[in-house]
Amino acid sequence: MKKIVFFIVCVSLFVSCEKHTNDQRIVQSFDENWLFHRGEVSGGEKIALPDTGWRKINVPHDWSIEDIPGADSPFDSTVVNGVSSGFTVGGTGWYRKLFKVSKADTGKKIFIQFDGVYMNSDVWINEKHVGNHFYGYTSFCYDITDFVQFGEENLIAVRVDKETITSRWYSGAGIFRHVWLTIASPLHIENWGIAITTPEISEDKATVAIASTVVNQYPENKSVKVRHRIKDKENRIIAQSEVTVEVGNGKKETLKQVLSVANPDLWSVESPYLYTLETEILAGKQVIDRTEESFGIRSIQFDAQHGFRLNGKTLELKGGCIHHDNGPLGSIALDRAEERKVELHKTAGFNAIRMAHNPPSQEILEACDRLGMLVIDEAFDVWRTGHFEEDYASRFDELWPLDLASMILRDRNHPSVIMWSIGNEIRNTETEEIAGVCKDLSNYVRSIDPTRPVTAAVNAIIDQKDTYFSNLDVCGYNYSPGRYKPDHERHPDRIMFAAESYAIDAYDYWKTVKEYPWVIGDFVWTSFDYIGEASIGWRGYPQEQNFYPWSLAYCGDMDICGNRRPQSYYRQALWEEQPVVGIFVTPPVPSFPLNPKKAEWSTWDWPDVLPSWNFEGYESAPLEVVAYSQCEEVELFLNGVSLKKKKNNPEDKHRIRWTVPYQAGELKAVALNKGKEVATAVLKTAGKPVKLRLTADRKPLLSNGNDLSYIKVELVDENGIKNPVADHLVQFVVSGAGKLAAVANSNPCSTESFQQAKRHTWRGECMAIVRSGKEKGEISLIAKVDDLPDETIVIQVK
């Protein structure tokens, strides 16, 4: 019997956005005061280059989400393969920045780390080429000690090349994640150089094994002490150890220490407890390097008999696949945007996210650690055979070890990460060649981190792919629930999960998870809508250039503003133990024109239903009403009159339907168990909008320059009911201790700007995102609509 058991204590590196000093180590945000030029520049790395006309920006930054120069929109109907990118534009961009390193730091080591640059970036310091990094999603670090002039002004220049088609979805373009400058002693802890595991975990004790890699870049051997302290949430030291080691000049040593934590608080999705590990290097009594990192203690196990177990308890993975973009912000990975995405998943009932199809930001993993969200960390969408001429496949054989190592070393200590995925829908997996590549990648992953299983997502599954699957620990099945049972009969120890599934078939997918222990979860495509793969959730495949003005996939359980779509409420009826009911109505006219050429197999769409009872002009017309509920019965009322109580029969699959002649007023669904009311849902006809309602997702904000508040703007009637057919232009005025970061609505066909201070409502609402500055005070946002009173919201910045 094949059985995989993993025990791990995990660490996540935390670096604040502000400069902070750990004795000799300084880690400083390098995000501010860049200059940017959109387009090619000859000699962009030259110090003498005139750059007074360049735009001053902070990173993270994504130029593809910005308005095209000379236009009022980021979208272009003529862009090559626009349906993949959501009709956004790439190109070449240059970044430049002046910086100083104190003369007092002479003799120390200087590193610069880019968390993500899309893509094919080249970096120069003082006109000298430092390096090239091709892959847009992995973090990379350069030692720039020999390039900087201490005590003098230095120039860093970065060229980003996104001229060609490289992605099947919206990638963004630019330095879209954080940048960090580190000043360290020549004898220091290596970047991503700490790994923590636990060979034993029980209620009474966790054995914590720490491997720390120390680098000596002095010209002579050095004898030092390495000290670890584990602290609880109250900052009390609960375990510590110390070891002496001699590190040869120009060498590095990996030291192993074992600590015990008594009565550990285990990390789980319900209680994501995090400890702090403090690591110090001491030369004599002097601390010459120190890091502090958060970590969690938990065990994970996988087998075909019990499924997935977290801390010894079977847990079904309620999963969603997401791309990396943040909707109206583009690919910009601001901490709060990433955290909010995880919060919304938790609220919608998810306990797991698949990071499709590339390594995510550090910030979203830290949010998953804090909030208790499990993660499949994924590396690649292509191997040797790509989708486009110059995508990652063009350099796969050269670069995969570097990029896999970057992902695993950076992310291996996050308690949220439970599996490494080495690929998605890789081509030719039935061949001996690609099965061999799978073996190479899987073994490489295990050589770095043997504590987690290796997986991959596979489509078009046939028996000839068995050799490929045999190299994986857990097998991802894309859209293939019909293979679960026969493949289990052929390979009873194979562990499976739906790495991608259709929302429309959620009932059947979840039923297999409940019935088959070897099927450990279901990950819907997708849980959060995204830019690119335009209209796969409506017009479907084959995709064509004439899909413009569609820019969004329109297949998420949540839309790009974070609102839950109908399928999210249906999924709640599948997952929740508490009684739920939601009601939706098929509009008398389709929401968008239909596509007569849509392929029969292309089923990423959800039925065209709305949470609306506003259909003026269709009085007495028969409308289909559907209730989503797991309860025994649902009774529907129109203006207080019962329209029949219906049983939730197995063949209904939690979808209970009525045909209702439209009449304005109140439509109410009452769910019953054993004849007793247990849940209700109501739709009311809204009157003419008379005012705006502004709702901020959070306040106050932090004065760190990066905090965000997402403000929902709704058009409501005199009773406070949102009018779902109101379409008005909203103008915004923002002042005070912040600025407008973006505007949006969820219309998948809108070509409006995300950057300008105006946006039309769609289905009665739109959104404004404000970003804090670095000073305390207040941010005031005024929303204006013709013929309606202005509405103001004030957000404190502390």
Coordinates of C-alpha atoms in Angstrom, one line a residue, residues 114-321:
F114 CA 12.9 41.4 -6.9
D115 CA 9.8 39.4 -5.8
G116 CA 8.5 39.4 -9.4
V117 CA 9.0 41.1 -12.7
Y118 CA 7.0 40.2 -15.7
M119 CA 9.0 39.4 -17.7
N120 CA 12.5 38.9 -19.2
S121 CA 14.1 41.6 -17.1
D122 CA 17.6 42.9 -17.3
V123 CA 19.2 44.8 -14.4
W124 CA 22.1 47.3 -14.5
I125 CA 23.9 49.1 -11.7
N126 CA 26.0 52.1 -12.7
E127 CA 25.8 51.0 -16.3
K128 CA 27.1 47.5 -15.6
H129 CA 24.9 44.6 -16.4
V130 CA 24.0 42.6 -13.2
G131 CA 21.8 39.8 -14.7
N132 CA 18.8 38.7 -16.7
H133 CA 15.8 36.9 -15.2
F134 CA 13.4 35.4 -17.8
Y135 CA 10.5 33.9 -15.8
G136 CA 8.0 36.5 -14.7
Y137 CA 6.7 34.8 -11.6
T138 CA 9.7 33.7 -9.5
S139 CA 11.6 35.9 -7.1
F140 CA 15.3 36.5 -7.7
C141 CA 18.2 38.1 -5.8
Y142 CA 21.4 39.7 -7.0
D143 CA 24.6 40.3 -5.0
I144 CA 25.4 43.9 -6.1
T145 CA 28.2 44.6 -3.7
D146 CA 30.8 44.9 -6.4
F147 CA 28.5 47.2 -8.5
V148 CA 27.7 49.9 -6.0
Q149 CA 29.8 52.9 -5.0
F150 CA 29.6 53.3 -1.3
G151 CA 28.9 56.8 -0.1
E152 CA 28.0 58.0 -3.6
E153 CA 24.9 58.1 -5.8
N154 CA 24.2 54.9 -7.7
L155 CA 21.8 54.3 -10.6
I156 CA 19.8 51.1 -11.0
A157 CA 18.1 50.5 -14.3
V158 CA 15.7 47.7 -15.2
R159 CA 14.5 46.8 -18.6
V160 CA 11.3 44.7 -18.8
D161 CA 10.5 43.0 -22.1
K162 CA 6.9 41.9 -22.7
E163 CA 6.8 42.5 -26.4
T164 CA 5.7 39.0 -27.4
I165 CA 2.8 36.8 -26.5
T166 CA 3.8 34.7 -23.4
S167 CA 0.7 33.8 -21.5
R168 CA -2.8 32.3 -22.0
W169 CA -4.2 34.8 -19.5
Y170 CA -3.6 38.4 -18.3
S171 CA 0.0 38.5 -17.0
G172 CA 0.5 42.2 -16.5
A173 CA 3.8 43.9 -17.3
G174 CA 6.4 45.5 -15.1
I175 CA 7.9 45.3 -11.6
F176 CA 4.6 44.0 -10.2
R177 CA 5.8 42.8 -6.8
H178 CA 7.9 44.3 -4.1
V179 CA 11.7 45.0 -4.3
W180 CA 14.0 44.8 -1.3
L181 CA 17.5 46.1 -0.5
T182 CA 19.5 44.1 2.1
I183 CA 22.7 45.2 3.7
A184 CA 24.4 42.3 5.7
S185 CA 27.6 41.2 7.2
P186 CA 29.8 39.1 5.0
L187 CA 29.0 36.3 7.4
H188 CA 25.2 35.9 7.3
I189 CA 22.2 33.6 7.0
E190 CA 21.7 32.7 3.3
N191 CA 18.7 34.1 1.6
W192 CA 15.8 31.6 2.1
G193 CA 18.4 29.6 4.1
I194 CA 16.3 28.4 6.9
A195 CA 14.2 25.2 6.7
I196 CA 12.2 23.9 9.6
T197 CA 10.6 20.5 10.0
T198 CA 9.2 18.4 12.8
P199 CA 9.8 14.7 12.9
E200 CA 7.3 14.3 15.7
I201 CA 4.1 16.1 16.6
S202 CA 1.7 15.2 19.5
E203 CA -0.6 17.1 21.8
D204 CA 2.2 17.2 24.4
K205 CA 5.2 18.0 22.3
A206 CA 6.5 19.0 18.9
T207 CA 10.1 18.3 17.9
V208 CA 11.4 21.2 15.9
A209 CA 14.3 20.5 13.6
I210 CA 15.9 23.6 12.1
A211 CA 18.4 23.6 9.3
S212 CA 20.1 27.0 8.8
T213 CA 22.7 27.8 6.1
V214 CA 25.4 30.3 7.1
V215 CA 27.5 31.9 4.4
N216 CA 31.0 33.3 5.0
Q217 CA 32.2 35.8 2.5
Y218 CA 35.2 37.0 4.6
P219 CA 38.7 36.2 3.2
E220 CA 39.4 34.0 6.3
N221 CA 37.7 31.2 8.2
K222 CA 35.2 32.3 10.9
S223 CA 34.0 30.6 14.1
V224 CA 30.6 31.7 15.1
K225 CA 27.6 30.7 17.2
V226 CA 24.1 30.2 15.7
R227 CA 21.3 30.7 18.2
H228 CA 17.6 30.0 17.7
R229 CA 14.8 31.1 20.0
I230 CA 11.1 30.2 19.5
K231 CA 8.6 32.7 20.8
D232 CA 4.8 32.3 21.3
K233 CA 2.2 35.0 20.4
E234 CA 2.9 36.7 23.8
N235 CA 6.6 37.0 22.8
R236 CA 7.6 34.6 25.5
I237 CA 10.7 32.4 24.7
I238 CA 9.5 28.8 24.9
A239 CA 12.5 27.0 23.4
Q240 CA 16.1 27.9 22.4
S241 CA 19.3 26.3 21.3
E242 CA 22.8 27.3 20.3
V243 CA 25.6 25.7 18.4
T244 CA 29.2 26.7 17.4
V245 CA 30.4 26.2 13.9
E246 CA 33.5 27.2 11.8
V247 CA 32.7 28.3 8.3
G248 CA 35.6 28.4 5.8
N249 CA 36.3 31.5 3.8
G250 CA 34.1 31.6 0.7
K251 CA 32.1 28.6 2.0
K252 CA 28.7 27.9 3.5
E253 CA 27.6 25.5 6.2
T254 CA 24.2 24.1 6.9
L255 CA 23.7 23.6 10.6
K256 CA 21.0 21.4 12.2
Q257 CA 19.5 22.0 15.6
V258 CA 16.6 20.4 17.3
L259 CA 14.2 22.1 19.7
S260 CA 11.1 20.9 21.6
V261 CA 7.9 22.9 22.0
A262 CA 5.8 21.7 24.9
N263 CA 2.0 21.5 24.4
P264 CA 2.1 23.1 21.0
D265 CA -0.7 25.1 19.5
L266 CA -1.2 23.4 16.1
W267 CA -1.7 25.4 12.9
S268 CA -5.1 24.6 11.2
V269 CA -7.6 26.2 8.9
E270 CA -9.8 26.9 12.0
S271 CA -7.0 28.1 14.3
P272 CA -3.9 29.2 12.3
Y273 CA -1.6 29.7 15.2
L274 CA 1.8 31.2 14.4
Y275 CA 5.0 31.2 16.4
T276 CA 8.1 33.3 15.9
L277 CA 11.6 32.0 15.2
E278 CA 14.5 34.3 16.1
T279 CA 17.8 33.3 14.5
E280 CA 21.1 35.0 15.4
I281 CA 24.7 34.7 14.4
L282 CA 27.2 35.7 17.1
A283 CA 30.9 36.4 16.7
G284 CA 32.0 36.3 20.3
K285 CA 29.3 38.2 22.1
Q286 CA 28.4 40.4 19.2
V287 CA 25.3 39.7 17.1
I288 CA 26.3 40.1 13.5
D289 CA 23.1 38.8 11.9
R290 CA 19.6 38.3 13.0
T291 CA 16.3 37.3 11.4
E292 CA 12.8 36.9 12.8
E293 CA 10.3 34.7 11.1
S294 CA 6.8 33.5 11.8
F295 CA 6.0 29.8 11.6
G296 CA 3.3 27.3 12.4
I297 CA 3.3 23.7 13.6
R298 CA 1.2 21.1 11.8
S299 CA 1.3 17.7 10.2
I300 CA -0.1 16.6 6.8
Q301 CA -0.8 13.1 5.5
F302 CA -2.0 11.8 2.2
D303 CA -3.2 8.3 1.3
A304 CA -5.9 6.6 -0.7
Q305 CA -7.7 5.1 2.3
H306 CA -8.1 8.3 4.4
G307 CA -7.6 11.1 1.9
F308 CA -5.9 14.2 3.1
R309 CA -5.4 14.6 6.9
L310 CA -4.4 17.8 8.7
N311 CA -3.1 17.2 12.2
G312 CA -4.4 13.6 11.9
K313 CA -7.9 14.6 11.0
T314 CA -9.4 14.0 7.5
L315 CA -10.2 17.3 5.7
E316 CA -11.9 17.5 2.3
L317 CA -10.3 20.2 0.2
K318 CA -12.9 22.8 -0.8
G319 CA -10.7 24.4 -3.4
G320 CA -10.6 27.2 -5.9
C321 CA -8.1 28.0 -8.6

